[in-house]
């Protein structure tokens, strides 16, 4: 008799085992019941969202890295609403993306042919300038960064051009070199402008990281220039790097009180998008009145918090510099 293992079973049991090892629950059966119920609910939610064509999440633009200016008439009612990352549902992935079975948690032989788009010196300079503050690139080593830069290609856009459409499969990650780009999220058939990229920033990472449809529509409102990175290179280098980052920062992120109530998978998504910023003694991190575009976790050092004329010192352990992790 030949036994055929149903597709998805190994992954399903592996996922459960990992959660058991992480949480060490006293009641394995109860834990299993909760775990699989949550998994099924997430799958059903994702299926429902897919049926409505497009991912159903909304909120502030992420990593827009814009200059903080608001467009008149923009709908800011929900500006404090939480951004919900897409549910990672390993058991209900879209077929077209599943074919690229890259698992960043496993060490893999790097045998993929490299993607290289030749560039002039002038293009390379512009590209380096555009990429210098991109958080997802911050933790790459020299070799990885140079492979990423080699693989990037220039894309010029015209006003009203849709760079990304919500609900599509993810093809590229984009870094803004110049131009303005509006971010629209459609919910209940109502497109809403939730933010804008203003001459810098990056977008298009979510669909590539989590194998989900595009979560927003990005429309150029001026002429502009973008640098694209193909899906395969993004996953091969950025996700592989993130897998290492997850291991390195698991304990650190667990120790942050604000994030304690999150699920492990949610904390890992935070690790995916944090990047290190090192500050010199006396350097200003944020100014009162600034638009809130990042959340900082102090990894080591001390930060001083000043509100108008009052001031107090907030001490943190280790070192005198203040490298912070920013989202
Ligand atoms: P992705 O889903 O791949 O494609 C659309 C991109 O828009 C998304 O990745 C994010 O990079 C970006 N984006 C910015 N703000 C939002 C938002 N509020 N919701 C979803 N995506 C957003």
mmCIF file of C-alpha atoms and ligand atoms in Angstrom:
data_model
loop_
_atom_site.group_PDB
_atom_site.id
_atom_site.type_symbol
_atom_site.label_atom_id
_atom_site.label_comp_id
_atom_site.label_asym_id
_atom_site.label_seq_id
_atom_site.Cartn_x
_atom_site.Cartn_y
_atom_site.Cartn_z
ATOM 1 C CA UNK A 1 0.000 0.000 0.000
ATOM 2 C CA UNK A 2 1.453 3.375 -0.929
ATOM 3 C CA UNK A 3 0.885 6.197 1.516
ATOM 4 C CA UNK A 4 0.521 9.631 0.070
ATOM 5 C CA UNK A 5 1.113 12.585 2.358
ATOM 6 C CA UNK A 6 -1.544 15.212 1.605
ATOM 7 C CA UNK A 7 -0.076 18.536 0.468
ATOM 8 C CA UNK A 8 0.274 20.962 3.346
ATOM 9 C CA UNK A 9 0.259 18.337 6.114
ATOM 10 C CA UNK A 10 3.987 18.552 6.832
ATOM 11 C CA UNK A 11 3.875 22.353 6.976
ATOM 12 C CA UNK A 12 0.765 22.261 9.141
ATOM 13 C CA UNK A 13 2.328 19.965 11.722
ATOM 14 C CA UNK A 14 5.646 21.758 11.606
ATOM 15 C CA UNK A 15 3.910 25.088 12.305
ATOM 16 C CA UNK A 16 2.093 23.581 15.273
ATOM 17 C CA UNK A 17 5.266 21.970 16.629
ATOM 18 C CA UNK A 18 7.179 25.234 16.429
ATOM 19 C CA UNK A 19 4.428 27.032 18.363
ATOM 20 C CA UNK A 20 4.422 24.284 21.007
ATOM 21 C CA UNK A 21 8.177 24.585 21.408
ATOM 22 C CA UNK A 22 7.907 28.338 21.693
ATOM 23 C CA UNK A 23 5.026 28.443 24.178
ATOM 24 C CA UNK A 24 5.480 25.115 26.003
ATOM 25 C CA UNK A 25 1.767 24.875 26.876
ATOM 26 C CA UNK A 26 0.784 22.544 29.740
ATOM 27 C CA UNK A 27 -2.308 21.395 27.840
ATOM 28 C CA UNK A 28 -1.196 20.209 24.420
ATOM 29 C CA UNK A 29 -4.649 19.273 23.261
ATOM 30 C CA UNK A 30 -6.243 22.574 24.296
ATOM 31 C CA UNK A 31 -3.350 24.445 22.712
ATOM 32 C CA UNK A 32 -3.807 22.439 19.502
ATOM 33 C CA UNK A 33 -7.534 23.183 19.440
ATOM 34 C CA UNK A 34 -6.869 26.938 19.831
ATOM 35 C CA UNK A 35 -4.013 26.929 17.377
ATOM 36 C CA UNK A 36 -5.889 25.178 14.593
ATOM 37 C CA UNK A 37 -9.064 27.185 15.210
ATOM 38 C CA UNK A 38 -7.113 30.431 14.863
ATOM 39 C CA UNK A 39 -5.475 29.102 11.731
ATOM 40 C CA UNK A 40 -8.817 28.204 10.193
ATOM 41 C CA UNK A 41 -10.289 31.606 11.103
ATOM 42 C CA UNK A 42 -7.321 33.347 9.513
ATOM 43 C CA UNK A 43 -7.734 31.250 6.379
ATOM 44 C CA UNK A 44 -11.464 32.030 6.197
ATOM 45 C CA UNK A 45 -10.798 35.719 6.696
ATOM 46 C CA UNK A 46 -8.223 35.722 3.960
ATOM 47 C CA UNK A 47 -10.548 33.840 1.616
ATOM 48 C CA UNK A 48 -13.298 36.397 2.317
ATOM 49 C CA UNK A 49 -10.897 39.271 1.689
ATOM 50 C CA UNK A 50 -9.760 37.609 -1.561
ATOM 51 C CA UNK A 51 -13.369 37.277 -2.681
ATOM 52 C CA UNK A 52 -13.744 41.022 -2.290
ATOM 53 C CA UNK A 53 -10.681 41.388 -4.553
ATOM 54 C CA UNK A 54 -7.970 42.996 -2.548
ATOM 55 C CA UNK A 55 -6.583 42.783 0.923
ATOM 56 C CA UNK A 56 -8.743 44.343 3.509
ATOM 57 C CA UNK A 57 -6.469 46.467 5.537
ATOM 58 C CA UNK A 58 -6.234 50.061 6.009
ATOM 59 C CA UNK A 59 -4.562 52.727 8.052
ATOM 60 C CA UNK A 60 -1.517 54.869 7.979
ATOM 61 C CA UNK A 61 0.949 54.454 5.166
ATOM 62 C CA UNK A 62 3.963 52.472 6.251
ATOM 63 C CA UNK A 63 7.538 53.545 5.767
ATOM 64 C CA UNK A 64 6.429 56.349 3.536
ATOM 65 C CA UNK A 65 9.459 58.255 4.713
ATOM 66 C CA UNK A 66 7.738 61.302 3.302
ATOM 67 C CA UNK A 67 8.445 64.833 4.375
ATOM 68 C CA UNK A 68 5.371 64.807 6.535
ATOM 69 C CA UNK A 69 3.310 67.323 4.583
ATOM 70 C CA UNK A 70 -0.372 66.587 4.299
ATOM 71 C CA UNK A 71 -2.268 66.870 1.077
ATOM 72 C CA UNK A 72 -5.310 69.145 1.438
ATOM 73 C CA UNK A 73 -8.530 67.181 1.422
ATOM 74 C CA UNK A 74 -6.854 63.958 2.349
ATOM 75 C CA UNK A 75 -9.043 61.743 4.467
ATOM 76 C CA UNK A 76 -7.231 61.675 7.782
ATOM 77 C CA UNK A 77 -10.100 60.586 9.942
ATOM 78 C CA UNK A 78 -8.540 57.255 10.691
ATOM 79 C CA UNK A 79 -5.006 58.448 10.886
ATOM 80 C CA UNK A 80 -4.582 56.806 14.269
ATOM 81 C CA UNK A 81 -6.101 53.515 13.227
ATOM 82 C CA UNK A 82 -3.798 50.571 13.504
ATOM 83 C CA UNK A 83 -2.147 49.194 10.458
ATOM 84 C CA UNK A 84 -2.922 45.499 10.274
ATOM 85 C CA UNK A 85 -0.277 43.464 8.558
ATOM 86 C CA UNK A 86 -1.631 40.788 6.272
ATOM 87 C CA UNK A 87 -2.239 37.418 7.830
ATOM 88 C CA UNK A 88 0.454 34.969 6.828
ATOM 89 C CA UNK A 89 -1.459 31.914 5.877
ATOM 90 C CA UNK A 90 0.901 29.232 4.744
ATOM 91 C CA UNK A 91 -1.920 26.906 3.904
ATOM 92 C CA UNK A 92 -3.843 29.121 1.593
ATOM 93 C CA UNK A 93 -1.196 30.759 -0.516
ATOM 94 C CA UNK A 94 -1.896 31.831 -4.034
ATOM 95 C CA UNK A 95 -0.758 29.206 -6.491
ATOM 96 C CA UNK A 96 1.285 31.549 -8.626
ATOM 97 C CA UNK A 97 3.448 32.576 -5.688
ATOM 98 C CA UNK A 98 3.623 29.192 -4.062
ATOM 99 C CA UNK A 99 5.594 27.959 -7.041
ATOM 100 C CA UNK A 100 8.609 29.911 -5.801
ATOM 101 C CA UNK A 101 8.978 27.761 -2.736
ATOM 102 C CA UNK A 102 11.645 29.798 -0.970
ATOM 103 C CA UNK A 103 11.676 29.339 2.740
ATOM 104 C CA UNK A 104 13.782 31.998 4.377
ATOM 105 C CA UNK A 105 13.863 30.070 7.627
ATOM 106 C CA UNK A 106 15.901 27.325 6.016
ATOM 107 C CA UNK A 107 19.511 27.669 5.027
ATOM 108 C CA UNK A 108 19.587 27.219 1.268
ATOM 109 C CA UNK A 109 22.336 26.899 -1.286
ATOM 110 C CA UNK A 110 22.571 30.174 -3.147
ATOM 111 C CA UNK A 111 22.493 28.749 -6.677
ATOM 112 C CA UNK A 112 20.001 31.100 -8.353
ATOM 113 C CA UNK A 113 21.446 33.003 -11.314
ATOM 114 C CA UNK A 114 22.037 36.618 -10.309
ATOM 115 C CA UNK A 115 19.917 39.333 -11.855
ATOM 116 C CA UNK A 116 22.089 42.195 -13.102
ATOM 117 C CA UNK A 117 20.867 45.379 -14.781
ATOM 118 C CA UNK A 118 23.980 47.241 -15.948
ATOM 119 C CA UNK A 119 24.106 50.891 -14.934
ATOM 120 C CA UNK A 120 26.137 53.963 -15.749
ATOM 121 C CA UNK A 121 28.143 55.586 -12.934
ATOM 122 C CA UNK A 122 25.619 58.402 -12.849
ATOM 123 C CA UNK A 123 22.715 55.947 -12.458
ATOM 124 C CA UNK A 124 24.547 54.069 -9.745
ATOM 125 C CA UNK A 125 25.110 57.305 -7.809
ATOM 126 C CA UNK A 126 21.425 58.204 -8.025
ATOM 127 C CA UNK A 127 20.462 54.684 -6.999
ATOM 128 C CA UNK A 128 22.789 54.708 -3.997
ATOM 129 C CA UNK A 129 21.411 58.054 -2.891
ATOM 130 C CA UNK A 130 17.797 56.818 -3.204
ATOM 131 C CA UNK A 131 18.559 53.640 -1.240
ATOM 132 C CA UNK A 132 20.629 55.111 1.559
ATOM 133 C CA UNK A 133 17.758 55.369 4.066
ATOM 134 C CA UNK A 134 15.762 52.298 3.089
ATOM 135 C CA UNK A 135 15.239 50.332 6.288
ATOM 136 C CA UNK A 136 14.923 46.969 4.581
ATOM 137 C CA UNK A 137 18.425 47.423 3.191
ATOM 138 C CA UNK A 138 19.979 48.581 6.452
ATOM 139 C CA UNK A 139 20.970 45.168 7.738
ATOM 140 C CA UNK A 140 22.432 43.842 4.504
ATOM 141 C CA UNK A 141 26.149 43.177 4.406
ATOM 142 C CA UNK A 142 28.311 44.767 1.701
ATOM 143 C CA UNK A 143 28.030 41.817 -0.690
ATOM 144 C CA UNK A 144 24.254 41.520 -0.305
ATOM 145 C CA UNK A 145 23.770 45.237 -0.806
ATOM 146 C CA UNK A 146 25.849 45.257 -3.947
ATOM 147 C CA UNK A 147 23.839 42.296 -5.355
ATOM 148 C CA UNK A 148 20.628 44.165 -4.590
ATOM 149 C CA UNK A 149 21.895 47.352 -6.272
ATOM 150 C CA UNK A 150 23.073 45.364 -9.321
ATOM 151 C CA UNK A 151 19.629 43.802 -9.676
ATOM 152 C CA UNK A 152 17.689 47.051 -9.447
ATOM 153 C CA UNK A 153 16.301 48.652 -12.584
ATOM 154 C CA UNK A 154 15.134 52.171 -13.318
ATOM 155 C CA UNK A 155 11.457 52.850 -14.037
ATOM 156 C CA UNK A 156 10.225 56.250 -15.164
ATOM 157 C CA UNK A 157 6.593 57.057 -14.453
ATOM 158 C CA UNK A 158 4.059 59.567 -15.726
ATOM 159 C CA UNK A 159 1.299 61.369 -13.807
ATOM 160 C CA UNK A 160 -1.689 59.101 -13.105
ATOM 161 C CA UNK A 161 0.316 55.955 -13.813
ATOM 162 C CA UNK A 162 -0.582 53.067 -11.513
ATOM 163 C CA UNK A 163 2.639 51.565 -10.252
ATOM 164 C CA UNK A 164 0.810 48.954 -8.159
ATOM 165 C CA UNK A 165 -2.833 47.902 -8.078
ATOM 166 C CA UNK A 166 -4.409 46.533 -4.938
ATOM 167 C CA UNK A 167 -5.257 42.860 -5.308
ATOM 168 C CA UNK A 168 -2.554 42.096 -7.915
ATOM 169 C CA UNK A 169 0.233 39.599 -7.362
ATOM 170 C CA UNK A 170 3.510 41.156 -6.215
ATOM 171 C CA UNK A 171 6.190 41.465 -8.874
ATOM 172 C CA UNK A 172 8.629 44.133 -7.687
ATOM 173 C CA UNK A 173 9.651 46.142 -4.649
ATOM 174 C CA UNK A 174 10.144 49.860 -5.401
ATOM 175 C CA UNK A 175 12.378 52.588 -4.034
ATOM 176 C CA UNK A 176 11.349 56.161 -4.841
ATOM 177 C CA UNK A 177 14.026 58.318 -6.408
ATOM 178 C CA UNK A 178 11.718 61.252 -7.138
ATOM 179 C CA UNK A 179 8.077 62.142 -7.677
ATOM 180 C CA UNK A 180 4.867 62.078 -5.688
ATOM 181 C CA UNK A 181 2.848 58.896 -5.293
ATOM 182 C CA UNK A 182 -0.567 58.585 -3.653
ATOM 183 C CA UNK A 183 -1.466 55.482 -1.668
ATOM 184 C CA UNK A 184 -5.048 54.249 -1.991
ATOM 185 C CA UNK A 185 -6.598 51.490 0.047
ATOM 186 C CA UNK A 186 -9.983 50.199 -1.065
ATOM 187 C CA UNK A 187 -12.291 48.958 1.624
ATOM 188 C CA UNK A 188 -15.949 48.086 1.023
ATOM 189 C CA UNK A 189 -15.468 49.227 -2.589
ATOM 190 C CA UNK A 190 -14.444 52.697 -1.364
ATOM 191 C CA UNK A 191 -10.921 53.738 -2.389
ATOM 192 C CA UNK A 192 -9.417 56.058 0.181
ATOM 193 C CA UNK A 193 -6.166 57.964 -0.041
ATOM 194 C CA UNK A 194 -4.228 56.982 3.088
ATOM 195 C CA UNK A 195 -0.923 58.671 2.404
ATOM 196 C CA UNK A 196 1.685 59.774 -0.044
ATOM 197 C CA UNK A 197 5.330 59.129 -0.882
ATOM 198 C CA UNK A 198 7.019 62.449 -1.401
ATOM 199 C CA UNK A 199 10.308 62.114 -3.263
ATOM 200 C CA UNK A 200 11.575 59.330 -1.076
ATOM 201 C CA UNK A 201 10.595 56.084 0.616
ATOM 202 C CA UNK A 202 9.853 52.594 -0.620
ATOM 203 C CA UNK A 203 6.835 50.389 -1.156
ATOM 204 C CA UNK A 204 5.697 47.037 -2.457
ATOM 205 C CA UNK A 205 7.427 44.860 0.144
ATOM 206 C CA UNK A 206 4.318 43.314 1.742
ATOM 207 C CA UNK A 207 3.158 41.151 -1.147
ATOM 208 C CA UNK A 208 6.703 39.883 -1.619
ATOM 209 C CA UNK A 209 7.361 39.188 2.044
ATOM 210 C CA UNK A 210 4.099 37.540 2.958
ATOM 211 C CA UNK A 211 2.878 36.067 -0.333
ATOM 212 C CA UNK A 212 -0.274 38.143 -0.260
ATOM 213 C CA UNK A 213 -1.981 40.206 -2.956
ATOM 214 C CA UNK A 214 -1.007 43.860 -3.141
ATOM 215 C CA UNK A 215 -2.498 45.662 -0.155
ATOM 216 C CA UNK A 216 -2.765 49.117 -1.703
ATOM 217 C CA UNK A 217 -2.801 50.951 -5.015
ATOM 218 C CA UNK A 218 0.081 53.323 -5.687
ATOM 219 C CA UNK A 219 -0.523 56.071 -8.249
ATOM 220 C CA UNK A 220 2.047 58.585 -9.468
ATOM 221 C CA UNK A 221 0.699 62.118 -9.319
ATOM 222 C CA UNK A 222 3.736 63.718 -10.988
ATOM 223 C CA UNK A 223 6.437 62.544 -13.331
ATOM 224 C CA UNK A 224 8.818 60.434 -11.332
ATOM 225 C CA UNK A 225 11.554 57.862 -11.183
ATOM 226 C CA UNK A 226 11.585 54.613 -9.273
ATOM 227 C CA UNK A 227 14.069 51.819 -8.777
ATOM 228 C CA UNK A 228 12.553 48.346 -8.908
ATOM 229 C CA UNK A 229 13.831 45.117 -7.418
ATOM 230 C CA UNK A 230 12.418 41.862 -8.789
ATOM 231 C CA UNK A 231 10.558 39.458 -6.560
ATOM 232 C CA UNK A 232 13.089 36.635 -6.774
ATOM 233 C CA UNK A 233 16.071 38.762 -5.778
ATOM 234 C CA UNK A 234 14.040 40.461 -3.053
ATOM 235 C CA UNK A 235 13.073 37.145 -1.516
ATOM 236 C CA UNK A 236 16.484 35.572 -1.988
ATOM 237 C CA UNK A 237 18.417 38.374 -0.321
ATOM 238 C CA UNK A 238 16.070 40.455 1.817
ATOM 239 C CA UNK A 239 14.028 37.586 3.211
ATOM 240 C CA UNK A 240 17.074 35.462 3.843
ATOM 241 C CA UNK A 241 18.551 38.358 5.740
ATOM 242 C CA UNK A 242 15.307 38.811 7.642
ATOM 243 C CA UNK A 243 15.395 35.178 8.713
ATOM 244 C CA UNK A 244 18.760 35.887 10.372
ATOM 245 C CA UNK A 245 17.379 39.092 11.827
ATOM 246 C CA UNK A 246 14.446 37.167 13.296
ATOM 247 C CA UNK A 247 16.812 34.816 15.091
ATOM 248 C CA UNK A 248 19.020 37.620 16.332
ATOM 249 C CA UNK A 249 16.268 39.876 17.612
ATOM 250 C CA UNK A 250 13.722 37.395 18.841
ATOM 251 C CA UNK A 251 14.735 37.749 22.479
ATOM 252 C CA UNK A 252 15.290 41.472 22.276
ATOM 253 C CA UNK A 253 11.866 42.131 20.782
ATOM 254 C CA UNK A 254 10.235 39.835 23.341
ATOM 255 C CA UNK A 255 11.632 41.995 26.099
ATOM 256 C CA UNK A 256 9.874 45.143 24.872
ATOM 257 C CA UNK A 257 6.850 45.585 27.199
ATOM 258 C CA UNK A 258 4.714 47.293 24.557
ATOM 259 C CA UNK A 259 5.034 44.312 22.241
ATOM 260 C CA UNK A 260 4.530 41.590 24.842
ATOM 261 C CA UNK A 261 0.852 41.104 24.089
ATOM 262 C CA UNK A 262 1.532 40.415 20.413
ATOM 263 C CA UNK A 263 1.611 36.958 18.872
ATOM 264 C CA UNK A 264 5.066 35.647 18.032
ATOM 265 C CA UNK A 265 4.268 35.902 14.321
ATOM 266 C CA UNK A 266 3.244 39.534 14.780
ATOM 267 C CA UNK A 267 6.444 40.335 16.653
ATOM 268 C CA UNK A 268 8.410 38.712 13.854
ATOM 269 C CA UNK A 269 6.727 40.978 11.318
ATOM 270 C CA UNK A 270 7.982 43.902 13.348
ATOM 271 C CA UNK A 271 11.482 42.481 13.293
ATOM 272 C CA UNK A 272 11.152 42.165 9.494
ATOM 273 C CA UNK A 273 10.764 45.887 9.024
ATOM 274 C CA UNK A 274 12.950 47.378 11.745
ATOM 275 C CA UNK A 275 16.273 48.858 10.913
ATOM 276 C CA UNK A 276 19.101 50.113 13.057
ATOM 277 C CA UNK A 277 19.850 53.795 13.436
ATOM 278 C CA UNK A 278 22.837 54.900 15.457
ATOM 279 C CA UNK A 279 22.734 58.326 17.094
ATOM 280 C CA UNK A 280 25.610 60.396 18.365
ATOM 281 C CA UNK A 281 25.558 61.814 21.880
ATOM 282 C CA UNK A 282 23.330 64.918 21.808
ATOM 283 C CA UNK A 283 21.747 64.182 18.440
ATOM 284 C CA UNK A 284 17.997 64.811 18.179
ATOM 285 C CA UNK A 285 15.918 61.722 17.407
ATOM 286 C CA UNK A 286 12.478 63.268 17.062
ATOM 287 C CA UNK A 287 11.162 66.790 17.629
ATOM 288 C CA UNK A 288 7.958 67.688 19.412
ATOM 289 C CA UNK A 289 5.286 68.508 16.815
ATOM 290 C CA UNK A 290 6.790 66.336 14.050
ATOM 291 C CA UNK A 291 4.497 64.066 12.098
ATOM 292 C CA UNK A 292 4.764 60.587 13.614
ATOM 293 C CA UNK A 293 6.357 58.391 10.998
ATOM 294 C CA UNK A 294 8.433 55.963 13.037
ATOM 295 C CA UNK A 295 8.356 54.093 16.294
ATOM 296 C CA UNK A 296 11.658 53.742 18.131
ATOM 297 C CA UNK A 297 12.908 51.070 20.480
ATOM 298 C CA UNK A 298 16.050 51.927 22.412
ATOM 299 C CA UNK A 299 18.417 49.023 22.103
ATOM 300 C CA UNK A 300 21.159 50.553 24.206
ATOM 301 C CA UNK A 301 22.211 53.925 25.517
ATOM 302 C CA UNK A 302 20.214 56.684 27.152
ATOM 303 C CA UNK A 303 17.669 59.051 25.693
ATOM 304 C CA UNK A 304 16.492 62.324 27.137
ATOM 305 C CA UNK A 305 12.836 63.287 26.652
ATOM 306 C CA UNK A 306 12.010 66.984 26.692
ATOM 307 C CA UNK A 307 8.545 68.492 26.603
ATOM 308 C CA UNK A 308 8.499 72.256 26.187
ATOM 309 C CA UNK A 309 10.206 73.655 29.299
ATOM 310 C CA UNK A 310 9.976 70.475 31.345
ATOM 311 C CA UNK A 311 12.593 67.812 30.935
ATOM 312 C CA UNK A 312 13.452 64.523 32.389
ATOM 313 C CA UNK A 313 15.942 61.827 31.785
ATOM 314 C CA UNK A 314 14.896 58.372 30.705
ATOM 315 C CA UNK A 315 17.654 55.924 31.403
ATOM 316 C CA UNK A 316 18.290 52.765 29.453
ATOM 317 C CA UNK A 317 20.987 50.259 30.043
ATOM 318 C CA UNK A 318 24.174 49.610 28.111
ATOM 319 C CA UNK A 319 26.566 52.020 26.491
ATOM 320 C CA UNK A 320 26.388 55.726 26.020
ATOM 321 C CA UNK A 321 25.372 55.890 22.385
ATOM 322 C CA UNK A 322 21.745 55.371 21.575
ATOM 323 C CA UNK A 323 21.310 52.967 18.708
ATOM 324 C CA UNK A 324 17.578 52.662 18.276
ATOM 325 C CA UNK A 325 15.473 50.317 16.224
ATOM 326 C CA UNK A 326 13.049 52.201 14.128
ATOM 327 C CA UNK A 327 9.957 51.076 12.272
HETATM 328 P P1 LIG B 1 2.320 45.748 -1.172
HETATM 329 O O1 LIG B 1 1.103 45.209 -0.544
HETATM 330 O O2 LIG B 1 3.292 44.797 -1.724
HETATM 331 O O3 LIG B 1 1.884 46.761 -2.326
HETATM 332 C C1 LIG B 1 1.256 47.978 -1.964
HETATM 333 C C2 LIG B 1 2.167 48.698 -1.008
HETATM 334 O O4 LIG B 1 1.701 49.917 -0.493
HETATM 335 C C3 LIG B 1 2.373 47.849 0.230
HETATM 336 O O5 LIG B 1 3.078 46.673 -0.119
HETATM 337 C C4 LIG B 1 3.080 48.834 1.136
HETATM 338 O O6 LIG B 1 4.454 48.882 0.806
HETATM 339 C C5 LIG B 1 2.461 50.170 0.686
HETATM 340 N N1 LIG B 1 1.544 50.752 1.688
HETATM 341 C C6 LIG B 1 1.677 51.979 2.212
HETATM 342 N N2 LIG B 1 0.681 52.257 3.049
HETATM 343 C C7 LIG B 1 -0.109 51.170 3.092
HETATM 344 C C8 LIG B 1 -1.317 50.859 3.809
HETATM 345 N N3 LIG B 1 -1.908 51.721 4.633
HETATM 346 N N4 LIG B 1 -1.842 49.635 3.625
HETATM 347 C C9 LIG B 1 -1.249 48.780 2.789
HETATM 348 N N5 LIG B 1 -0.135 49.019 2.080
HETATM 349 C C10 LIG B 1 0.442 50.205 2.228
#
